[in-house]
mmCIF file of C-alpha atoms in Angstrom:
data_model
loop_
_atom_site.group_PDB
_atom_site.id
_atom_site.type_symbol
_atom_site.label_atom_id
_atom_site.label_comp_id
_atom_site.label_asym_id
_atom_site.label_seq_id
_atom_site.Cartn_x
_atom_site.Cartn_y
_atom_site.Cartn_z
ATOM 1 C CA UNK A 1 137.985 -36.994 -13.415
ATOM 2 C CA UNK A 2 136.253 -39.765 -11.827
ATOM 3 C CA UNK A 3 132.706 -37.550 -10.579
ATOM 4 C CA UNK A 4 129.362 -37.473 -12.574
ATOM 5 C CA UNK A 5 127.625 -34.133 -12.671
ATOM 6 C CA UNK A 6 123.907 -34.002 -12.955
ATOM 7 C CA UNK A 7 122.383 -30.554 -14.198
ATOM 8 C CA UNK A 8 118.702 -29.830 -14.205
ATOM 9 C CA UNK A 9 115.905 -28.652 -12.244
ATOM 10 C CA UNK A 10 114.901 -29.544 -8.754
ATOM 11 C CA UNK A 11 111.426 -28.867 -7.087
ATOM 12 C CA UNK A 12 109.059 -29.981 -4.411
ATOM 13 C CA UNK A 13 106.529 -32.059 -5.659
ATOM 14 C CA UNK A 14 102.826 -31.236 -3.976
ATOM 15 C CA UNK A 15 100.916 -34.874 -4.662
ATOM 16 C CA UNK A 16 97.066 -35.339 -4.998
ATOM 17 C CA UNK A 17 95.529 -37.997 -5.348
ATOM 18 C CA UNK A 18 91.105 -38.081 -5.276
ATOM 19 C CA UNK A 19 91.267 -34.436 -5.314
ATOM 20 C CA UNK A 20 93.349 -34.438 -2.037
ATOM 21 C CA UNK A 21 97.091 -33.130 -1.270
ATOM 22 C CA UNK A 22 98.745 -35.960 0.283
ATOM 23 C CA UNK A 23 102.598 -34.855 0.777
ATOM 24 C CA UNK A 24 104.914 -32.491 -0.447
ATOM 25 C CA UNK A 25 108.273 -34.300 -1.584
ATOM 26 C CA UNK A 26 111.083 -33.315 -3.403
ATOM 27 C CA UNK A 27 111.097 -33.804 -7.005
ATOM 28 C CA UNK A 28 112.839 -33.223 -10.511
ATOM 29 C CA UNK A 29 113.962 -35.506 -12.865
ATOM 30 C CA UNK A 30 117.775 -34.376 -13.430
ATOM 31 C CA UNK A 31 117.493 -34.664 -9.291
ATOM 32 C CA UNK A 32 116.167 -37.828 -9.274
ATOM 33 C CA UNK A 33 118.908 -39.444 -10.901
ATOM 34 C CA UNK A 34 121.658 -37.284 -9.025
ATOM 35 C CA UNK A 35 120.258 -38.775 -5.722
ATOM 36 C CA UNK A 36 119.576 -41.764 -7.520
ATOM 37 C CA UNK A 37 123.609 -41.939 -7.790
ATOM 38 C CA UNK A 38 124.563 -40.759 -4.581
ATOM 39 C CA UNK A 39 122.431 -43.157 -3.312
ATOM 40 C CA UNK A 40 124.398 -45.773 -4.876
ATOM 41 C CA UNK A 41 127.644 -44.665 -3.558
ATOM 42 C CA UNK A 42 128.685 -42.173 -7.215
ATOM 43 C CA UNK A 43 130.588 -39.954 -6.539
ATOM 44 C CA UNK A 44 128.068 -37.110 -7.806
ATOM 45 C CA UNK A 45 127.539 -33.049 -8.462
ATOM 46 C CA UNK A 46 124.669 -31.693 -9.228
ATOM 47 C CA UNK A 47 123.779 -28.256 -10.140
ATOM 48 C CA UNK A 48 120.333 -26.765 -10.458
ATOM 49 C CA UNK A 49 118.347 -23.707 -9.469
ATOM 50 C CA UNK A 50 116.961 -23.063 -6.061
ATOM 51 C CA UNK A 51 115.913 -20.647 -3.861
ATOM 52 C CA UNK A 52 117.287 -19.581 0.110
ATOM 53 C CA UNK A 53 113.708 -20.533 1.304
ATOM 54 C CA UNK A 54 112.239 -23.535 3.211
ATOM 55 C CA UNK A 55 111.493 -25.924 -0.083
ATOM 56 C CA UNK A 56 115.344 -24.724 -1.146
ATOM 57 C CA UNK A 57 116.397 -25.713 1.949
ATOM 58 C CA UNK A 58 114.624 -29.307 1.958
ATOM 59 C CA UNK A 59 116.051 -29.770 -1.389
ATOM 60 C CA UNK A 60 119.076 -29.333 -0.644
ATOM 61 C CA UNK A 61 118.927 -31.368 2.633
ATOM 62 C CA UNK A 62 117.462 -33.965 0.890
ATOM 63 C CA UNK A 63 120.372 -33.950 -2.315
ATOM 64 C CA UNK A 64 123.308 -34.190 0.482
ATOM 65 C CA UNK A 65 121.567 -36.868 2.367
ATOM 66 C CA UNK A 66 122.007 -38.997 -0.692
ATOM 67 C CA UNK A 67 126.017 -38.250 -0.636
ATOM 68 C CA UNK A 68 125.498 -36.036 -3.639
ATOM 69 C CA UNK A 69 127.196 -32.378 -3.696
ATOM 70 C CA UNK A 70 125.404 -29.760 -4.615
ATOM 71 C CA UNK A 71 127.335 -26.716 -6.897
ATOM 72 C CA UNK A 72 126.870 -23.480 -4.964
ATOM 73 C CA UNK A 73 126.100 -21.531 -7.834
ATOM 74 C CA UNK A 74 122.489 -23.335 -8.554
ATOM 75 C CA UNK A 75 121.592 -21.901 -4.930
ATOM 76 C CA UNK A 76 120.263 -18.186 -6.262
ATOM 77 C CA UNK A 77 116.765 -18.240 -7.222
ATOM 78 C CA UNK A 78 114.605 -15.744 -6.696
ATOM 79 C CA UNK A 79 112.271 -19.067 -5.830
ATOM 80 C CA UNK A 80 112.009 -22.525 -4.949
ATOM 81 C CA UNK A 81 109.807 -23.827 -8.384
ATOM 82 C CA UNK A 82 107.523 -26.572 -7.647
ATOM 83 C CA UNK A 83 105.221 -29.241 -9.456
ATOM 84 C CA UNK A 84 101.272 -30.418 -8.691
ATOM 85 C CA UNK A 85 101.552 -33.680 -9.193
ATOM 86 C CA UNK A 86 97.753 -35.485 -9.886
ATOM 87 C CA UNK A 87 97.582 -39.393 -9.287
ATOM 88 C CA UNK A 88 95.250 -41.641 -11.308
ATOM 89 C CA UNK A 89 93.753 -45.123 -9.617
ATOM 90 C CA UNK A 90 96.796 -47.114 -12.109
ATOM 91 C CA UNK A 91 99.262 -44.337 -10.009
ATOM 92 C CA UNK A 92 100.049 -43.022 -12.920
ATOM 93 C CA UNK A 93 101.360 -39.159 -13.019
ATOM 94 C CA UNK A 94 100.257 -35.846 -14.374
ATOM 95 C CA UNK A 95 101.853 -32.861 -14.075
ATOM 96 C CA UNK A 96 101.503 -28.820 -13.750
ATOM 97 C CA UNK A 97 104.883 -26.981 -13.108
ATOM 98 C CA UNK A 98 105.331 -23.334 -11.415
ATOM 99 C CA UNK A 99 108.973 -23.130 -12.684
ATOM 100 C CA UNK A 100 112.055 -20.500 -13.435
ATOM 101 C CA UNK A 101 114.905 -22.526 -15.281
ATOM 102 C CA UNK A 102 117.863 -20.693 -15.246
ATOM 103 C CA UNK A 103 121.278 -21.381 -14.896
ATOM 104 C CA UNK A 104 122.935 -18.575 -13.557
ATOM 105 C CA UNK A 105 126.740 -18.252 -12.511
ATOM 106 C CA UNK A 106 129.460 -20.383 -13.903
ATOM 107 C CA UNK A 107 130.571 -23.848 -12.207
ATOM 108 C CA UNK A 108 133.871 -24.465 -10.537
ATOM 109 C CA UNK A 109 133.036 -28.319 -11.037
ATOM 110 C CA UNK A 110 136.234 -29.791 -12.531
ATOM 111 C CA UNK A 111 135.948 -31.646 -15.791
ATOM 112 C CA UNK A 112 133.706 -34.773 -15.117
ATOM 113 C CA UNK A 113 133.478 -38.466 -16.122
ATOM 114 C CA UNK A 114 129.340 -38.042 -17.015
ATOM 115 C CA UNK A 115 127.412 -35.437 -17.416
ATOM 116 C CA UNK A 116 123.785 -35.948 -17.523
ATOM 117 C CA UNK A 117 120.713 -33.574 -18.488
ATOM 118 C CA UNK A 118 117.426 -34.025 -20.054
ATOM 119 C CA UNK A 119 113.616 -32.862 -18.858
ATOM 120 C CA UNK A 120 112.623 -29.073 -17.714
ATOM 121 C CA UNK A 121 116.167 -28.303 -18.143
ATOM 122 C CA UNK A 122 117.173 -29.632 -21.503
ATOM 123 C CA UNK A 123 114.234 -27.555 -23.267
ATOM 124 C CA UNK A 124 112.853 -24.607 -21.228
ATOM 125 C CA UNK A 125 114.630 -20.784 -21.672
ATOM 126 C CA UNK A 126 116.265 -19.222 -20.704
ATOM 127 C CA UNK A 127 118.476 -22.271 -18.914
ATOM 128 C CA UNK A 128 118.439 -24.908 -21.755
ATOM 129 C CA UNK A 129 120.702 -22.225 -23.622
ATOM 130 C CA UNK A 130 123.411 -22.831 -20.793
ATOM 131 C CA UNK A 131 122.834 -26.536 -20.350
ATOM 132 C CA UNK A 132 123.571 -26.951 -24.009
ATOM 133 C CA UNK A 133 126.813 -24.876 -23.796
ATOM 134 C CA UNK A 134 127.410 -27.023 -21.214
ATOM 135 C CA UNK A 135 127.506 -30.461 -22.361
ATOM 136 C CA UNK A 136 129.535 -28.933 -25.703
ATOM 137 C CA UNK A 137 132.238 -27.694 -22.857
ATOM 138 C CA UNK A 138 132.062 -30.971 -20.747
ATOM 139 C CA UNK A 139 132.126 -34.286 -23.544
ATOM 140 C CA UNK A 140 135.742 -33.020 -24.338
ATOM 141 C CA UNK A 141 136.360 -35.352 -21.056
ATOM 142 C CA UNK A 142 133.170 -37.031 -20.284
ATOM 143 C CA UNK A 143 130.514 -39.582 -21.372
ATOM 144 C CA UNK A 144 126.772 -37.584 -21.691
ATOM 145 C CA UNK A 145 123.798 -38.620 -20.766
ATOM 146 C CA UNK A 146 120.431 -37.624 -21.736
ATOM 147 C CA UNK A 147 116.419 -38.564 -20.615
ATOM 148 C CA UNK A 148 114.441 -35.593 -22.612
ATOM 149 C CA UNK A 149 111.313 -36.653 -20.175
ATOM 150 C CA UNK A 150 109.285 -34.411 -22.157
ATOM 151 C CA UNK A 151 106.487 -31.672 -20.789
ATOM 152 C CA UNK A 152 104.670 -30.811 -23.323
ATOM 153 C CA UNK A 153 102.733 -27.946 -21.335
ATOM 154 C CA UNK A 154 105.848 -26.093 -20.773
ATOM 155 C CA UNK A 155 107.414 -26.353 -24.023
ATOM 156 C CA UNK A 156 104.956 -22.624 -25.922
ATOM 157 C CA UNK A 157 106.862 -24.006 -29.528
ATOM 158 C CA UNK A 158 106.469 -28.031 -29.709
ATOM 159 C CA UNK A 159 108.956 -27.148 -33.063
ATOM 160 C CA UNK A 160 111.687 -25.529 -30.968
ATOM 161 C CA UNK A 161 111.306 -28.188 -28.459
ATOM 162 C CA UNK A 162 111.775 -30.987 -30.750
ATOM 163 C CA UNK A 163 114.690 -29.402 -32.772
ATOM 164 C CA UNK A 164 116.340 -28.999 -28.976
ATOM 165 C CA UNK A 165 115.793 -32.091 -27.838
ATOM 166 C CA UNK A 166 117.372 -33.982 -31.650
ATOM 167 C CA UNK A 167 120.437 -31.466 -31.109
ATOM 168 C CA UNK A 168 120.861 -32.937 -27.518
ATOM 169 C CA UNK A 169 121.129 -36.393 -29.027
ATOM 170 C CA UNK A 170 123.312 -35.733 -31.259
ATOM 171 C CA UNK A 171 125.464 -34.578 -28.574
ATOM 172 C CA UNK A 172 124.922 -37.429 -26.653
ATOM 173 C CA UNK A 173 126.074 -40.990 -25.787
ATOM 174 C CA UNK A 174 123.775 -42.159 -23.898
ATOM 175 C CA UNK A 175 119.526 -42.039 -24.403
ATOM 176 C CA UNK A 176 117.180 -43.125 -22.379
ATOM 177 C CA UNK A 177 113.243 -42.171 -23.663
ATOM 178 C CA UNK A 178 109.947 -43.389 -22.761
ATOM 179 C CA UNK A 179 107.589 -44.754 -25.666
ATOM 180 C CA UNK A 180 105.089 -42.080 -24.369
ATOM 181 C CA UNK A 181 107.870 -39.037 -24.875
ATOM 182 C CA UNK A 182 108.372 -40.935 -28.618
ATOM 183 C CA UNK A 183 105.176 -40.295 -29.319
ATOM 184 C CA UNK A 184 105.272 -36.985 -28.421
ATOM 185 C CA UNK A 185 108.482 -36.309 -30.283
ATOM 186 C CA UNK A 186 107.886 -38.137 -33.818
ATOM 187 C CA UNK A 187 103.805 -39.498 -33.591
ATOM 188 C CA UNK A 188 104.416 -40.464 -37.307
ATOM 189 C CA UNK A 189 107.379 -43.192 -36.371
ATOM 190 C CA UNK A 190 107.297 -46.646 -34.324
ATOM 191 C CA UNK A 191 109.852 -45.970 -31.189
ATOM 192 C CA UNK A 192 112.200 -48.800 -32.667
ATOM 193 C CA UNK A 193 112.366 -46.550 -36.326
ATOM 194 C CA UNK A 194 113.166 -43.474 -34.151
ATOM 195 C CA UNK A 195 115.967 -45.332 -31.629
ATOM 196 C CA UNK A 196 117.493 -46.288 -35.109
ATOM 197 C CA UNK A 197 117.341 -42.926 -36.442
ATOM 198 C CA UNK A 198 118.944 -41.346 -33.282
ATOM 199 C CA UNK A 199 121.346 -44.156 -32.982
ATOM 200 C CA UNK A 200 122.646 -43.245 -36.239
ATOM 201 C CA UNK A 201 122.811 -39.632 -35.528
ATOM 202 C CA UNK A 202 125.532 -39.814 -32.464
ATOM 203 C CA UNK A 203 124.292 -41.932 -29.696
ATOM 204 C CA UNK A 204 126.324 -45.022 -28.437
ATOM 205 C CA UNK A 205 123.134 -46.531 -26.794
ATOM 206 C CA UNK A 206 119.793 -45.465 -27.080
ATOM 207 C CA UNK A 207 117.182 -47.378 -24.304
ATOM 208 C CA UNK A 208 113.439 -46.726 -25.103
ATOM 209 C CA UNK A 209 111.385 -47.662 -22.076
ATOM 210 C CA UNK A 210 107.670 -49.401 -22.584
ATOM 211 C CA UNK A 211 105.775 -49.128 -19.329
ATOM 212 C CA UNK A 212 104.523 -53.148 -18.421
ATOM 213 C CA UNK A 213 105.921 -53.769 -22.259
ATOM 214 C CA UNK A 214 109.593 -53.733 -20.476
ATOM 215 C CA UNK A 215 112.170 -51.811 -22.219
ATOM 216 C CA UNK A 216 114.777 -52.276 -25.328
ATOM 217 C CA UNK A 217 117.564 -50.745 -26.325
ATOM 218 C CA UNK A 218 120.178 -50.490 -29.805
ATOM 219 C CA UNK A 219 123.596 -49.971 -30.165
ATOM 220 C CA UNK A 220 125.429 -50.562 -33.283
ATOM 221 C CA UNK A 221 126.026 -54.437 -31.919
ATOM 222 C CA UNK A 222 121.690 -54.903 -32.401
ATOM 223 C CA UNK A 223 118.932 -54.885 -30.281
ATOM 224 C CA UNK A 224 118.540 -55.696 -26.273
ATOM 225 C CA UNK A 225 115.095 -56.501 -25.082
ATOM 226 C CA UNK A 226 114.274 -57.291 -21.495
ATOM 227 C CA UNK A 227 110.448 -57.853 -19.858
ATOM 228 C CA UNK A 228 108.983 -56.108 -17.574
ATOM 229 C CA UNK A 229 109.206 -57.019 -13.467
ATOM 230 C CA UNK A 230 106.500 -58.381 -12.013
ATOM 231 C CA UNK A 231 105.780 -55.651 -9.979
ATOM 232 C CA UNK A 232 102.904 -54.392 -7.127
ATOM 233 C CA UNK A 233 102.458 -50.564 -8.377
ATOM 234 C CA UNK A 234 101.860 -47.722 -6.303
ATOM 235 C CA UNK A 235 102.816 -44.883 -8.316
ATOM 236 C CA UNK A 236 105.121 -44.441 -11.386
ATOM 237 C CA UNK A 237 106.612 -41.351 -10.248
ATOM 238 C CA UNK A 238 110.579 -41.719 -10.560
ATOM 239 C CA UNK A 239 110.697 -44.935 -12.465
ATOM 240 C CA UNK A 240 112.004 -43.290 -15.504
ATOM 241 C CA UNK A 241 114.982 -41.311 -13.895
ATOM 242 C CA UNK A 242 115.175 -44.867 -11.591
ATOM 243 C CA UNK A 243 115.912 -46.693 -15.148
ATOM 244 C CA UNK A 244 118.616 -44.391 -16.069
ATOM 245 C CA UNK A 245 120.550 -44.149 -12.726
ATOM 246 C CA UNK A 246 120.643 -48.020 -13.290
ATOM 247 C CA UNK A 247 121.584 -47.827 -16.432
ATOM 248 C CA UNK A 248 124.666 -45.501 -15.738
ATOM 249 C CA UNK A 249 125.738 -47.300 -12.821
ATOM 250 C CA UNK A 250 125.471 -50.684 -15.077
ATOM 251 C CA UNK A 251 127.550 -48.911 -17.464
ATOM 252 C CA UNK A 252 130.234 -47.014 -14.750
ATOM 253 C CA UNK A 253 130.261 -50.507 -13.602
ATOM 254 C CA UNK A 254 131.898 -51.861 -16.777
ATOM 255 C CA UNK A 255 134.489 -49.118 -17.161
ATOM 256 C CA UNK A 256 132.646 -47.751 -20.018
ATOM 257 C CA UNK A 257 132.472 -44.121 -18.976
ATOM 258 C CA UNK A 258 134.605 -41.051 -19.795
ATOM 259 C CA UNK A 259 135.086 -39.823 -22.944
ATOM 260 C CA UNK A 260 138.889 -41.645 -23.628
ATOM 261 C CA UNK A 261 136.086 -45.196 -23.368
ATOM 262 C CA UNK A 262 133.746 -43.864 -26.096
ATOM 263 C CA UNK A 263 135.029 -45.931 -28.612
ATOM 264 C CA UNK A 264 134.303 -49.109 -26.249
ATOM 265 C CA UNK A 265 131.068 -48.405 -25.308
ATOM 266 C CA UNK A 266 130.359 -47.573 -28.865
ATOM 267 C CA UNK A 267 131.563 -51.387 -29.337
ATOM 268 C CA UNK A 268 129.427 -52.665 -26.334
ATOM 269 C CA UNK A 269 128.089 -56.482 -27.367
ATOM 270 C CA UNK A 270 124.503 -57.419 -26.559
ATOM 271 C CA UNK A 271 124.920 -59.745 -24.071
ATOM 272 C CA UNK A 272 126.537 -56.428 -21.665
ATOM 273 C CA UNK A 273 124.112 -53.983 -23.504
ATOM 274 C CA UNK A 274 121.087 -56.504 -22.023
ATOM 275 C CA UNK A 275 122.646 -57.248 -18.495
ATOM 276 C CA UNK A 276 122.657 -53.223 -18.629
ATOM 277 C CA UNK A 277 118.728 -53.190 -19.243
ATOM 278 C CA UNK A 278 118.133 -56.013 -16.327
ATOM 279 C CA UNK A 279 119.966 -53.407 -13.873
ATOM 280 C CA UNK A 280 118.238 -50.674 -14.926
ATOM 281 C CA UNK A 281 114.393 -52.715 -14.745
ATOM 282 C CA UNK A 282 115.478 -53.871 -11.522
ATOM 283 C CA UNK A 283 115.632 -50.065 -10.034
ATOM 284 C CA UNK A 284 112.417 -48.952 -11.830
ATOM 285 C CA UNK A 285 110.859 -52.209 -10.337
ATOM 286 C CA UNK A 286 111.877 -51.043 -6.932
ATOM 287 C CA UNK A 287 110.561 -47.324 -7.399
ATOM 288 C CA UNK A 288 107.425 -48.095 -8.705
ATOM 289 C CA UNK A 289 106.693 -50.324 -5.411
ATOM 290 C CA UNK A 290 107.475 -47.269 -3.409
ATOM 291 C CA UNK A 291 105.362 -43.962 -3.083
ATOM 292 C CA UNK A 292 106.639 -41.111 -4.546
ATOM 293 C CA UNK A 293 110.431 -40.575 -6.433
ATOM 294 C CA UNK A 294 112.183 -42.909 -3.538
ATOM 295 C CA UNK A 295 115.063 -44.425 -5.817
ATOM 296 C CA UNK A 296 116.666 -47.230 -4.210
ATOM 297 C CA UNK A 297 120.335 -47.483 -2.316
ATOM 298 C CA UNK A 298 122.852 -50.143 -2.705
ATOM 299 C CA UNK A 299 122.173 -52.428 -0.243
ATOM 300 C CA UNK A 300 118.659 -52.562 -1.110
ATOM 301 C CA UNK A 301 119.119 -52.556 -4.766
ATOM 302 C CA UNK A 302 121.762 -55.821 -4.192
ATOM 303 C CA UNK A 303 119.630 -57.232 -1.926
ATOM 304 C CA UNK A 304 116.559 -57.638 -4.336
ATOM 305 C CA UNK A 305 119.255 -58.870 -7.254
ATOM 306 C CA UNK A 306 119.749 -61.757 -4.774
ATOM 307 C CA UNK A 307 116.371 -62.865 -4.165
ATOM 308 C CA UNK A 308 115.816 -63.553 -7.632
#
């Protein structure tokens, strides 16, 4: 019990920018973050939903390059799904998905130390049926994470999606949310009223990301605020799923994952709970400077810590 496993959607990204296709990459939240581990050296699973065709096959490429492991049974769709992804002059993001979410097949992944979920997969049927099954079957032994990295456009019952997305915090132990996806998700409620709330509901930690603002987070210990890095945009694509892969390593770090530590990370103090947040900045810093989803490795995530 010492692996993490990611589930959630992978695609290939197809960018534009002044009305223009510039690249195709591969993309996906729930994949960002399980390359986003690998990358780091986690030991990492990750099971999705991709098709036997060229895109399938780059994903997949792309996932074991990073050290992670891909479970065979996410390998059966009909089709690779994919995302047009529209670039503003700030770089930041909008998106319109061609997707199938399923989750078909049952995993042979053994029980896991994290499981993480959140986006496309966490709210979209047919598949956010399994994925919720899932993480009920897998906290017996592991600490869960969750980034609900809302799309709206996808979600035909904001309702449904909302109730989903609460019942996957209360499930959880670990949130990370953008102010944007708050706003979405309660417009009625300041982000730091709503953290509260969910803290109260199940969460250990619950991180709330603000863009330039920097990012704060509560646990029952108070509330951690960092600033924002200084930072030379040149698109925001990733930085979210960047913040939580630094987050969970922060935390994996520390010994505070697995679901026999849940009553220590429910205890963590401030003064870790803020050197978690600095981590985490650090990698969003890094991804934002970077075109595209390019999450950074060790060495180059280490290197940057020194420099300051």
């Amino acid at each position: 019990m010492s692996r993490a496993l990611v589930i959630g959607e992978a695609l290939i990204d197809i960018v534009e920018r002044d009305g223009q296709v510039s690249g195709e990459y591969v993309g996906g939240s729930p994949l960002n973050v399980a390359v986003g581990l690998g990358r780091l050296g986690r030991p990492v699973d990750f099971w999705t939903h991709i098709g036997d065709d060229p895109r399938g096959h780059r994903i997949a490429d792309y996932v074991t390059a990073s050290g992670a492991r891909l479970v065979p049974a996410g390998t059966t769709a009909a089709r690779t799904s994919t995302a047009r992804v529209t670039l503003a002059e700030d770089g930041s993001a909008a998106y319109a998905f061609d997707i199938d979410w399923q989750l078909p097949g049952s995993s042979t992944v053994p029980p896991p130390l994290l499981v993480h979920t959140g986006s496309i997969a966490a709210a979209l049927d047919p598949g956010c049926l399994a994925v919720a099954a899932l993480i009920d079957a897998y906290r017996i032994s592991a600490t869960v994470t969750l980034d609900p990295n809302v799309r709206p456009g996808l979600l035909p019952d904001p309702v449904l999606g909302r109730e989903r997305i609460e019942h996957l915090v209360e499930r959880s132990d670990v949130v990370k949310v953008s102010d944007e996806d708050l706003r979405w998700i309660d417009p009625d409620r300041s982000a730091e009223r709503i953290a509260r709330s969910w803290l109260a509901s199940g969460p250990s930690i619950v991180a709330v990301t603000l863009g330039e603002r920097g990012a704060f987070a509560v646990c029952a210990a108070g509330t951690a605020r960092v600033a924002a890095r200084p930072v030379a945009v040149v698109d925001t694509v990733g930085a979210g799923d960047a913040f939580m892969v630094g987050l969970i390593d922060a935390l994996w770090q520390h010994g505070l994952l697995g679901a026999d530590r849940r009553g220590d990370l429910e205890r963590i103090s401030l003064d870790a709970l803020t050197a978690a947040l600095e981590i985490a900045n650090l990698s969003a810093a890094l991804t934002v400077a970077r075109a595209g989803a390019d999450l950074p490795d060790r060495a180059a995530r280490d290197a940057a810590a020194r420099r300051e």
